[in-house]
Every structure is written in C-alpha cells, then in structure tokens.
Coordinates of C-alpha atoms in Angstrom, one line a residue:
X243 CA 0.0 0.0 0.0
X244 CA 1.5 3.3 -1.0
X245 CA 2.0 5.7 2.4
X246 CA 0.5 9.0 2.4
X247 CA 3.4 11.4 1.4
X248 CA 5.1 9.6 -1.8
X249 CA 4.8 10.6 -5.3
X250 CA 1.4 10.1 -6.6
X251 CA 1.2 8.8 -10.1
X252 CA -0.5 12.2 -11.0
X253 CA 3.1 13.3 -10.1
X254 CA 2.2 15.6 -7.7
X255 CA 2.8 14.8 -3.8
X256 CA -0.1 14.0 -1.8
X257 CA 0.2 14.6 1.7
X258 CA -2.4 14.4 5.0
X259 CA -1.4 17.6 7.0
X260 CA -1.5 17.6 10.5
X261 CA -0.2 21.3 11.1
X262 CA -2.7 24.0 10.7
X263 CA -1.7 27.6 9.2
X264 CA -1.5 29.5 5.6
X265 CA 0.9 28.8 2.6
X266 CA 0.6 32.4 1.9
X267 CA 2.7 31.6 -1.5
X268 CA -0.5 29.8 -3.3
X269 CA -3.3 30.0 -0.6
X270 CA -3.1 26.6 0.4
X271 CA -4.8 25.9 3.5
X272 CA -2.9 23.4 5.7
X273 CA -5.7 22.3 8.4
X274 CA -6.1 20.0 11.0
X275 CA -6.7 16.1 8.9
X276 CA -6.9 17.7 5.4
X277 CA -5.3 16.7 2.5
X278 CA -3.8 19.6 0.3
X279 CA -1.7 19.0 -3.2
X280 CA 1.0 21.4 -3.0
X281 CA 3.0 22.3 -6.2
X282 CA 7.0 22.6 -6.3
X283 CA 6.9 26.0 -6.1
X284 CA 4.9 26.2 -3.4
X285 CA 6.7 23.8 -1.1
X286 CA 10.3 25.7 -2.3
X287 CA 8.4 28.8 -0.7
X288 CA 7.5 27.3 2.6
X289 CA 11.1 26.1 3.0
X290 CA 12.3 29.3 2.4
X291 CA 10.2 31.1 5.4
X292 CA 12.6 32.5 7.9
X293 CA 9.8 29.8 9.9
X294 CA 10.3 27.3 7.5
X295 CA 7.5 24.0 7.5
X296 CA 8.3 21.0 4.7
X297 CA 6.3 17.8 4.4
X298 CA 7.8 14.7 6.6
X299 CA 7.0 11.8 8.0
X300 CA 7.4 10.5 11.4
X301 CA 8.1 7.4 13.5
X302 CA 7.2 7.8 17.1
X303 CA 9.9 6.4 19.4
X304 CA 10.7 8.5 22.9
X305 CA 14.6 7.3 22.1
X306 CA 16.5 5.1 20.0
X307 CA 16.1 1.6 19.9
X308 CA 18.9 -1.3 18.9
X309 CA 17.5 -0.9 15.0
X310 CA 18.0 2.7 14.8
X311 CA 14.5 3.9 15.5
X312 CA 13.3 2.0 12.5
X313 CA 9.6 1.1 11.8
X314 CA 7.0 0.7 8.6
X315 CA 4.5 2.5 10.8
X316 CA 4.9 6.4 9.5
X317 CA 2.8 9.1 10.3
X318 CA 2.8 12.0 7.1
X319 CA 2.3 15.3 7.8
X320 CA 4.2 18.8 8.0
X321 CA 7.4 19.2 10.7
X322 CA 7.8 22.8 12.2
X323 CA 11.4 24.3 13.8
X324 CA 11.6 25.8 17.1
X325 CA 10.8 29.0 16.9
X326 CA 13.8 31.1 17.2
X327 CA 12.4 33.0 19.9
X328 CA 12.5 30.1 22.5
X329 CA 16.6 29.9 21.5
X330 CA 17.8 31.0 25.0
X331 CA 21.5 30.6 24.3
X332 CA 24.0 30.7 21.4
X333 CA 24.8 27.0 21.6
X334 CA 27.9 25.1 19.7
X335 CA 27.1 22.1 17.2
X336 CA 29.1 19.7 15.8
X337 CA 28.4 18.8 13.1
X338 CA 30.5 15.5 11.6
X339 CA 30.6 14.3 8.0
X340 CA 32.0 11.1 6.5
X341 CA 33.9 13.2 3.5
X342 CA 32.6 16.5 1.2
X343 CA 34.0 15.1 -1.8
X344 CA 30.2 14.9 -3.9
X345 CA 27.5 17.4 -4.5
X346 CA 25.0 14.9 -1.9
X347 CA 27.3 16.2 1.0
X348 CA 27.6 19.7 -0.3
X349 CA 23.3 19.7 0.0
X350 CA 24.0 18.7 3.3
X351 CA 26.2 20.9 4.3
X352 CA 24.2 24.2 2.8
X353 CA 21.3 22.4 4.7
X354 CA 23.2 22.7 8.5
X355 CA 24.6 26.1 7.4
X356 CA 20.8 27.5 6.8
X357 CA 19.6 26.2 9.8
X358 CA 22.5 26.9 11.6
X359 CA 22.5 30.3 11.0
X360 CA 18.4 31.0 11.3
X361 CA 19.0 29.5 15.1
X362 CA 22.1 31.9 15.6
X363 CA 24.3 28.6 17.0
X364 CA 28.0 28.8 16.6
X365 CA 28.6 25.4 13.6
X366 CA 31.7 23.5 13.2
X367 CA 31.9 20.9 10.5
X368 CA 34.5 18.3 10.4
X369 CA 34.3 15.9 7.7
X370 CA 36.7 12.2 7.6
X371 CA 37.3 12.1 4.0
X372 CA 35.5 9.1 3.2
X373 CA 34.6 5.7 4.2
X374 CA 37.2 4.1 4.8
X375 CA 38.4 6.7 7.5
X376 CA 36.3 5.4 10.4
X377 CA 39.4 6.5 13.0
X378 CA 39.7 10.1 11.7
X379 CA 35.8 10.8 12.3
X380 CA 36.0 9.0 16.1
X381 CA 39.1 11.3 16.9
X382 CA 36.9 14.5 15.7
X383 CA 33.7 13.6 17.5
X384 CA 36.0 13.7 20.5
X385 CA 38.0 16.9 19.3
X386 CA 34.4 18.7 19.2
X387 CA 33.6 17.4 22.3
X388 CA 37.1 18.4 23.8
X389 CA 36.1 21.8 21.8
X390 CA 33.2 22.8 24.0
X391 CA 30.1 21.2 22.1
X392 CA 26.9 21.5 23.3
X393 CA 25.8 18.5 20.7
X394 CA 26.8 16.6 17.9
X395 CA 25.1 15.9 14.7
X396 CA 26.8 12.6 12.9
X397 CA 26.3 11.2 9.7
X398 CA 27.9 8.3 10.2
X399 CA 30.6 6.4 8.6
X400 CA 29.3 3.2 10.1
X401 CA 26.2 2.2 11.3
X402 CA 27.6 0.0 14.5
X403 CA 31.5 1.3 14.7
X404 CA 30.5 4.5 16.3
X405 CA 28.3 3.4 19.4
X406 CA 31.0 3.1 21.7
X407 CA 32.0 6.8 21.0
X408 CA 28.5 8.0 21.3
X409 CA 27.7 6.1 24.9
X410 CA 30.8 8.0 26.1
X411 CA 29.9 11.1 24.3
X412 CA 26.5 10.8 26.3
X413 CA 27.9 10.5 29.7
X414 CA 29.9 13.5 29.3
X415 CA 26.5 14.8 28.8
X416 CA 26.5 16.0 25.2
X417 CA 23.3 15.5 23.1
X418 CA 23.8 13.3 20.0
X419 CA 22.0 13.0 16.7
X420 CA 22.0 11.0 13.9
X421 CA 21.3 12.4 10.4
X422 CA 21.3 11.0 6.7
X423 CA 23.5 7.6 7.3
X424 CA 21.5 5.8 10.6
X425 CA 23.4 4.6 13.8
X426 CA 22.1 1.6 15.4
X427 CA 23.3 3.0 19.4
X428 CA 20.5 3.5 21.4
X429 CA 22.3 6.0 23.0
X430 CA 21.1 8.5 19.7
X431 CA 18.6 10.8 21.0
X432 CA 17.0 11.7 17.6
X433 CA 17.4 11.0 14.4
X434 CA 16.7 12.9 11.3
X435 CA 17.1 10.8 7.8
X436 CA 15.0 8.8 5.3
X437 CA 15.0 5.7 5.4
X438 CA 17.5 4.1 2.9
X439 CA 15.5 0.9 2.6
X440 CA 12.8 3.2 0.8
X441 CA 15.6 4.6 -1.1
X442 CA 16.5 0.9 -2.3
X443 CA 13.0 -0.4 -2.5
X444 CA 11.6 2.6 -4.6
X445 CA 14.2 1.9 -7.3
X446 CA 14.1 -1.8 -7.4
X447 CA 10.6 -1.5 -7.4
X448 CA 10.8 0.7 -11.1
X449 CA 12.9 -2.3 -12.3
X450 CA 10.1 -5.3 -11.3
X451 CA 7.6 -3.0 -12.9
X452 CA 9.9 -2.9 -15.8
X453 CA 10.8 -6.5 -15.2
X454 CA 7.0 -7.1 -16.4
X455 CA 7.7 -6.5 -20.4
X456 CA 10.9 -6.4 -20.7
X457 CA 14.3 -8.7 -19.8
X458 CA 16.1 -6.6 -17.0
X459 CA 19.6 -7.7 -16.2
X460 CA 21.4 -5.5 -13.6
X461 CA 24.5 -4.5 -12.2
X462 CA 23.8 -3.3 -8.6
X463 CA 26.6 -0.9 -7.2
X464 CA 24.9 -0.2 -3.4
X465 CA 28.0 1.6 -2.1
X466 CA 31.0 1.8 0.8
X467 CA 30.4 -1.9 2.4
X468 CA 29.4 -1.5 6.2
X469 CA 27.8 2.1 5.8
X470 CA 24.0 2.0 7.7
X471 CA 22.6 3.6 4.4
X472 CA 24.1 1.1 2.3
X473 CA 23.4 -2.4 4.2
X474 CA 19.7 -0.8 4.4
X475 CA 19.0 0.3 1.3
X476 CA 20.4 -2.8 -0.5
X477 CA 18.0 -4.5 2.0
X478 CA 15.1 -2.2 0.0
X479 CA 16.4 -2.8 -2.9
X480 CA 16.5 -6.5 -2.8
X481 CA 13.0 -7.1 -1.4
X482 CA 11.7 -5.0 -3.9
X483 CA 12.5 -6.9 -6.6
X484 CA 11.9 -10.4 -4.8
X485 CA 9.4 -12.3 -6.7
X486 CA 10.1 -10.3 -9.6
X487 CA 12.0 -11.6 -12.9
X488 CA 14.7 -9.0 -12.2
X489 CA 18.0 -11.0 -12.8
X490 CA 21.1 -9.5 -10.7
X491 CA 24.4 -10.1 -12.6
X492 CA 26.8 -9.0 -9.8
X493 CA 27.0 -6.9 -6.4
X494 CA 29.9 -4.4 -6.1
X495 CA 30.6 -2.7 -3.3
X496 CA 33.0 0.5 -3.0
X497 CA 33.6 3.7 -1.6
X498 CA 31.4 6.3 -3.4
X499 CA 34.9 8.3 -4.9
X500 CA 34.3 8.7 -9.3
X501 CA 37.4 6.7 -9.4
X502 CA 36.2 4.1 -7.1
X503 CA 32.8 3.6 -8.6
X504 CA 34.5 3.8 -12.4
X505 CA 36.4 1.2 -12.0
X506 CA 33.8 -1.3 -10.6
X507 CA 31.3 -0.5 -12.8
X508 CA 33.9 -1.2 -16.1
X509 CA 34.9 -4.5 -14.3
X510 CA 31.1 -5.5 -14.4
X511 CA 30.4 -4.4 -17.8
X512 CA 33.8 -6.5 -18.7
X513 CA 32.6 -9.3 -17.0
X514 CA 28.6 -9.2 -18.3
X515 CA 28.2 -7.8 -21.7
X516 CA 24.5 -9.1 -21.1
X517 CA 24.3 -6.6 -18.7
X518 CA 20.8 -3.8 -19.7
X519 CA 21.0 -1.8 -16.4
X520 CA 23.5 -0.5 -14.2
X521 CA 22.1 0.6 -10.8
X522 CA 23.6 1.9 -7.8
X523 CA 24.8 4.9 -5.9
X524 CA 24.3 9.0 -7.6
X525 CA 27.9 8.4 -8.5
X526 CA 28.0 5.6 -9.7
X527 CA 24.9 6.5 -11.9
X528 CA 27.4 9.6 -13.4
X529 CA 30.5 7.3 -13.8
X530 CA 28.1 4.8 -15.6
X531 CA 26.6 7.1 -18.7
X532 CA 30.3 8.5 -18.8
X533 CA 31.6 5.0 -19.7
X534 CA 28.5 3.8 -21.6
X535 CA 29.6 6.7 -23.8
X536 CA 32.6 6.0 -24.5
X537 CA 32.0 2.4 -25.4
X538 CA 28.7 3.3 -27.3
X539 CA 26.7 1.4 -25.1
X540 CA 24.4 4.3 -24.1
X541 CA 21.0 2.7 -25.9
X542 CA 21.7 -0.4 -24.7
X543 CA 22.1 -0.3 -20.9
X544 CA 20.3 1.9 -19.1
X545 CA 21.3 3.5 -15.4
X546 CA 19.0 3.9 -12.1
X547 CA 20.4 5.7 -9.1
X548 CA 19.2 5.0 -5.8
X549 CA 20.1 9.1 -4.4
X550 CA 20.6 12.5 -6.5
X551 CA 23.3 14.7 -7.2
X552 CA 23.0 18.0 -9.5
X553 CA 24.5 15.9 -12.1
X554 CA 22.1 12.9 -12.3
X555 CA 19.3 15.7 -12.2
X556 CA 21.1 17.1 -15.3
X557 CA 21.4 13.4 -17.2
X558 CA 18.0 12.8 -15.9
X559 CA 16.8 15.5 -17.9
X560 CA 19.1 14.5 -20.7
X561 CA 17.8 11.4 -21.3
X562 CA 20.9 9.5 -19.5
X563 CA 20.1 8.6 -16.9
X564 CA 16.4 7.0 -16.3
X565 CA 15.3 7.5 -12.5
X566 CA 17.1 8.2 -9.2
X567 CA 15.5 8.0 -5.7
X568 CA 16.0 11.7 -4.1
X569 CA 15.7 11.9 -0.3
X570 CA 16.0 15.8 -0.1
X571 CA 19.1 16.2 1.5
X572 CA 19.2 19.7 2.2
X573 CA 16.1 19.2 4.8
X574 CA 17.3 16.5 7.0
X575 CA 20.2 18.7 8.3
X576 CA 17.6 21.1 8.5
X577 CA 15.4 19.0 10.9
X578 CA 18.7 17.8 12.9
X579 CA 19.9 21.1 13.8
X580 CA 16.7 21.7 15.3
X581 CA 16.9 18.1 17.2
X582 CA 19.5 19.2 19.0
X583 CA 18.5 23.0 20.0
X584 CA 14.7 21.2 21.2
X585 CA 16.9 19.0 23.5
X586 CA 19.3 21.4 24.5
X587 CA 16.6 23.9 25.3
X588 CA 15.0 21.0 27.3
X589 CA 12.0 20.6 25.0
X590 CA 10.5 18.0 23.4
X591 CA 11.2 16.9 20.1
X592 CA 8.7 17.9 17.4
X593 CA 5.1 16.2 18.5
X594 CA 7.9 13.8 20.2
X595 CA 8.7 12.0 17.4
X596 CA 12.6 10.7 18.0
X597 CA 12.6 10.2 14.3
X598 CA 11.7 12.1 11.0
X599 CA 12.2 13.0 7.7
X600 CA 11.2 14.4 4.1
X601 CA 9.4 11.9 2.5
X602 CA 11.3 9.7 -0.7
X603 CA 10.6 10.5 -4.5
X604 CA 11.6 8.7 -7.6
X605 CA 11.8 11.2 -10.1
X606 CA 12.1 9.6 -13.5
X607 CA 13.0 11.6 -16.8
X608 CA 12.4 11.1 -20.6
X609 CA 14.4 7.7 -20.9
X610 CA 12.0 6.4 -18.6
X611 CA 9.0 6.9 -21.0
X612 CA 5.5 7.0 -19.4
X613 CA 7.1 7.6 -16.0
X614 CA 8.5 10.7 -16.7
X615 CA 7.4 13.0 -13.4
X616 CA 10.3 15.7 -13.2
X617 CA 8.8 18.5 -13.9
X618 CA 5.6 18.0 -11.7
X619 CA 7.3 17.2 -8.2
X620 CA 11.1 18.2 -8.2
X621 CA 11.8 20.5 -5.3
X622 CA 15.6 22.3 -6.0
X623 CA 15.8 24.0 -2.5
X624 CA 14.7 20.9 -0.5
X625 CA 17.1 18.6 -2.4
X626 CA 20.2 20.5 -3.8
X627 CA 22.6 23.5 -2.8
X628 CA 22.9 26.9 -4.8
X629 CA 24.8 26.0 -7.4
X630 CA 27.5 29.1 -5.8
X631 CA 27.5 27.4 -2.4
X632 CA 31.2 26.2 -1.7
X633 CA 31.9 24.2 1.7
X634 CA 31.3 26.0 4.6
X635 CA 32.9 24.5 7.9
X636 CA 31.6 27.0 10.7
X637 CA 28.5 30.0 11.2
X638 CA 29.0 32.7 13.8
X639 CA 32.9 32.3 14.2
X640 CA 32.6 28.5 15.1
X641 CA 34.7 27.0 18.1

C-alpha cells in the first residue's frame, strides 16, 4: 500500500497535513486532517520562510532503539522548527561528516549552514574524508567534544562502529544526533534521515515493474560496504524486486569516490556484456553514462540511481540517466539542527517524534517513458545546494 506522502502517479505529492496555518505563497490551507496538493513551487516557498515548514513523516519512538529507530509505521504530515524565539542561548554544534568530496554532502552541508545560521548557533563541520576513515571521524567527535560542544550531529561512517564513541559522548553529557547515514546506538537521542531501505525499494521496485515486459539484467553498485545507508537500502532494494524476474548479474561494493565507482562499474560491464542496467549509488549513476559513452553502449544499458546529485538531475533531464531516488538532502540537516536546539533547550522533540524526515521521490526523466514525473514534483531548494555554495565549515565564528 502506497504511504501518504510519496509521489502520486498524478506526479504531484499527496500529503495528510496535521499542522494547521497558511501557505501564503499559493493559498493553500494546511488544516487539521486535510489533505492539500502542494505544487514545487509552493513547497520551495515554505522552506524558504525564515519559519520554514516542509512535508515529513514520522516514526514515534521517545529514544533510540537497537535498529536505529526504525519502523514501517509512519505518520505524514508537515514538521515545524523551534521557533527562534524560544533559542535562549548561542549553543555550539558539531556537526561531523564522513567526507565533502560529492554534491550529496555539499546539499547537506548548505542544509546545516541554513539552519545553523536561522538559530544563531556557533557550527563547526568536520568531515573524515571518506569511508574508509572510520578513526579520523571517532578522533573529531571527541576533538568537538574536547572543543566545547553543546551537541553533535553525525552522519555516520558506520552504522555500528560508532556506538562506543556515542555512549561516552553521552555520559559526558552531550546530546547526539543522527542524520542522513543511521546509527544503530540506542544512546542517539534523535534521528533525522530517510529511510535508505525506501531509497532501495523505490528503485528496485521501477525495475520489477519494468521487469514485467521487458528482460532486466542489472549490475547493482549499493555503495561503501558496512555504511548504515548502504546495508539498508540494498536491503530495500532486494526485497523489492523479490518475486520479480529482475536477474542481478553481480553486487559491487565500494567507496562512493568517481574513481572508485568507475572502476567497478567497467569490471562489471567486462565481465557481463548481457548486462541492460546498471544501478547503484548518484555516482556511480554519473561514472556509468560517462563510460557507456565512451563504449557506445548508451541505448543499450540503461542507469537507475538509488540518491541524486546535480549531475544525475542534469542526465535525468538528458535522457541518461532514467530515475534516481531523491531523499531531499538539504532538509534533513535542517530538521537535525533543530533536534539538537529542542533538546538542549529541554524541550520536546517535534510532537515527540525521535525520528523524521522528508518523504522519498523517484523522479524519473524522458528515458523512462511514461514515467517521466520531473517536472511535476522536483523541489531544488529541499534537495540540492545553490549552485555558488562552496563548503562552509563554521556560522558565527565557530569554536
């Protein structure tokens, strides 16, 4: 059954709103158990309010549990900051990364930046550069908290090698939350972040559609081995196309560097030249059309991402690339930030949900036929940075 809050084949998001006010940008009245079809420009507008609101959806658990907060049971409706006139103090956030080195982290850095800066909080980003660098983020978590931070906000490298880190980080009394990657500690307090297994199931499910008139022989690329977002959205992935006659050539793990992904995905085209469709990571979507190219390949296998980047919007658009999953990355930072001020203020979490976030697209261009919806429910500001925005590592001066 499709939840309240996905893309409706009309293309347009449907969504039960439990927040009442105005969209003042296209008179939309957001009451109490309504439903209201909002347009892409009108949600950009409400996220651009100095009191921003943005559709979500929410699983209600008071803390962590050993899964991560995870559940199928998802309440949809609208999440609200808190307002900046209950910010009593100029607090100092961590905020940790596992590397900057793609446009997905860029979104969700200019995501913590915005927020950061509407609260008036003092930021610090660290970033590990990349997956493999598990030791470097653990010795920044503790040179924030060594630093004077109030809280941390950690998308994680791995989704069980930080929990040690974060049960000490707790007793010292800082508050910790989890956005974009999952952490399985039930130490987390919050956690802000899709959940990946919809990332994976939305795309898989596209290819058992397609599965249904057509021979689909893929090459599945689900990411760094180990990550939380990658274990769980292979997960999605795979039981969306159980049942199906989806054939899976290979799996191919790697670290989500061009070079990286490259390289596995011309080993697996070496390996199956019955291969129709490569799918996997955003960047190993944008390594894929730039090697189908350049063995002429492009009409004959097509490429599925399971998360967006600027340029798998562009080959979207193209024609290169067919669909990608988009988890708009710019809000989840958004809604972390102000995790950690609600707890640090000593107030509940928003309608004390310990975990939420924007709900999952697949936005599908012209390769993808019939399907095509990108015009009629792409949201720029909710999923991408300004195309100017260049890393930014600290608001207010920092620590």
């Amino acid at each position: 059954m499709r939840l309240k809050g996905f893309a409706t084949p009309s293309g347009r998001l449907m969504l039960t709103v439990i927040t009442a006010g105005l969209v003042a940008a296209g008179a939309v009245t957001l009451s109490a158990g309504a439903t209201a079809q909002l347009t892409p420009g009108q949600l950009a507008k409400l996220l651009g309010k100095a009191n921003w609101t943005y559709p979500a959806e929410f699983i209600n658990c008071k803390s962590a549990s050993k899964n991560g907060c995870n559940s199928t049971k998802k309440v949809s409706g609208f999440y609200k900051p808190l307002p900046v006139s209950q910010i009593t103090k100029t607090w100092k956030i961590c905020v940790s990364f596992p590397h900057l080195k793609d446009p997905y982290w860029l979104a969700v850095n200019y995501g913590a930046v915005q927020e950061s800066k509407r609260d008036h909080v003092k930021m610090k980003l660290v970033e590990a550069g990349g997956y493999t660098n598990l030791p470097k983020q653990l010795d920044q978590l503790d040179n924030c908290a060594a630093g004077g931070a109030n809280a941390l906000v950690i998308g994680a490298i791995s989704y069980t090698g930080l929990d040690a880190k974060i049960a000490q980080l707790r007793r010292d009394g800082k508050v910790v939350i989890d956005v974009i990657n999952g952490i399985s500690s039930p130490d987390v307090q919050a956690h802000a972040l899709v959940s990946y297994y919809d990332m994976g199931f939305v795309a898989g499910k596209y290819l058992a559609k397609l599965s249904k008139t057509q021979a689909v022989s893929v090459g599945w690329f689900p990411g760094p081995p180990g990550a939380g977002w990658v274990e769980t959205s292979n997960q999605g992935f795979r039981d969306a196309i159980k049942g199906s006659k989806v054939k899976v050539l290979t799996t191919r793990y790697g670290d989500t560097g061009k070079d990286v992904q490259t390289s596995l995905v011309q080993d697996a085209l070496n390996a199956f030249p019955q291969m129709n469709f490569v799918a996997g990571t955003a960047v190993t979507a944008t390594a894929a059309t730039t090697t189908l190219a350049a063995r002429h390949l492009q009409n004959k296998v097509k490429v599925l991402a399971d998360y967006i980047i600027p340029e798998v919007y562009d080959d979207i658009k193209a024609g290169k690339i067919a669909c990608a999953s988009n988890d708009q990355a710019v809000v989840q930072p958004r809604m972390a930030i102000d995790q950690a001020i609600r707890l640090l203020e000593h107030k509940p979490l928003y309608k004390n949900y310990g975990r939420v976030g924007p709900p999952v697209q697949l936005l599908c261009g012209p390769a993808a036929g019939k399907d095509n919806n990108l015009k009629k429910i792409f949201v720029h500001p909710s999923t991408f940075a300004p195309k100017n925005f260049k890393p930014e590592f600290s608001v207010n001066g920092g620590f």
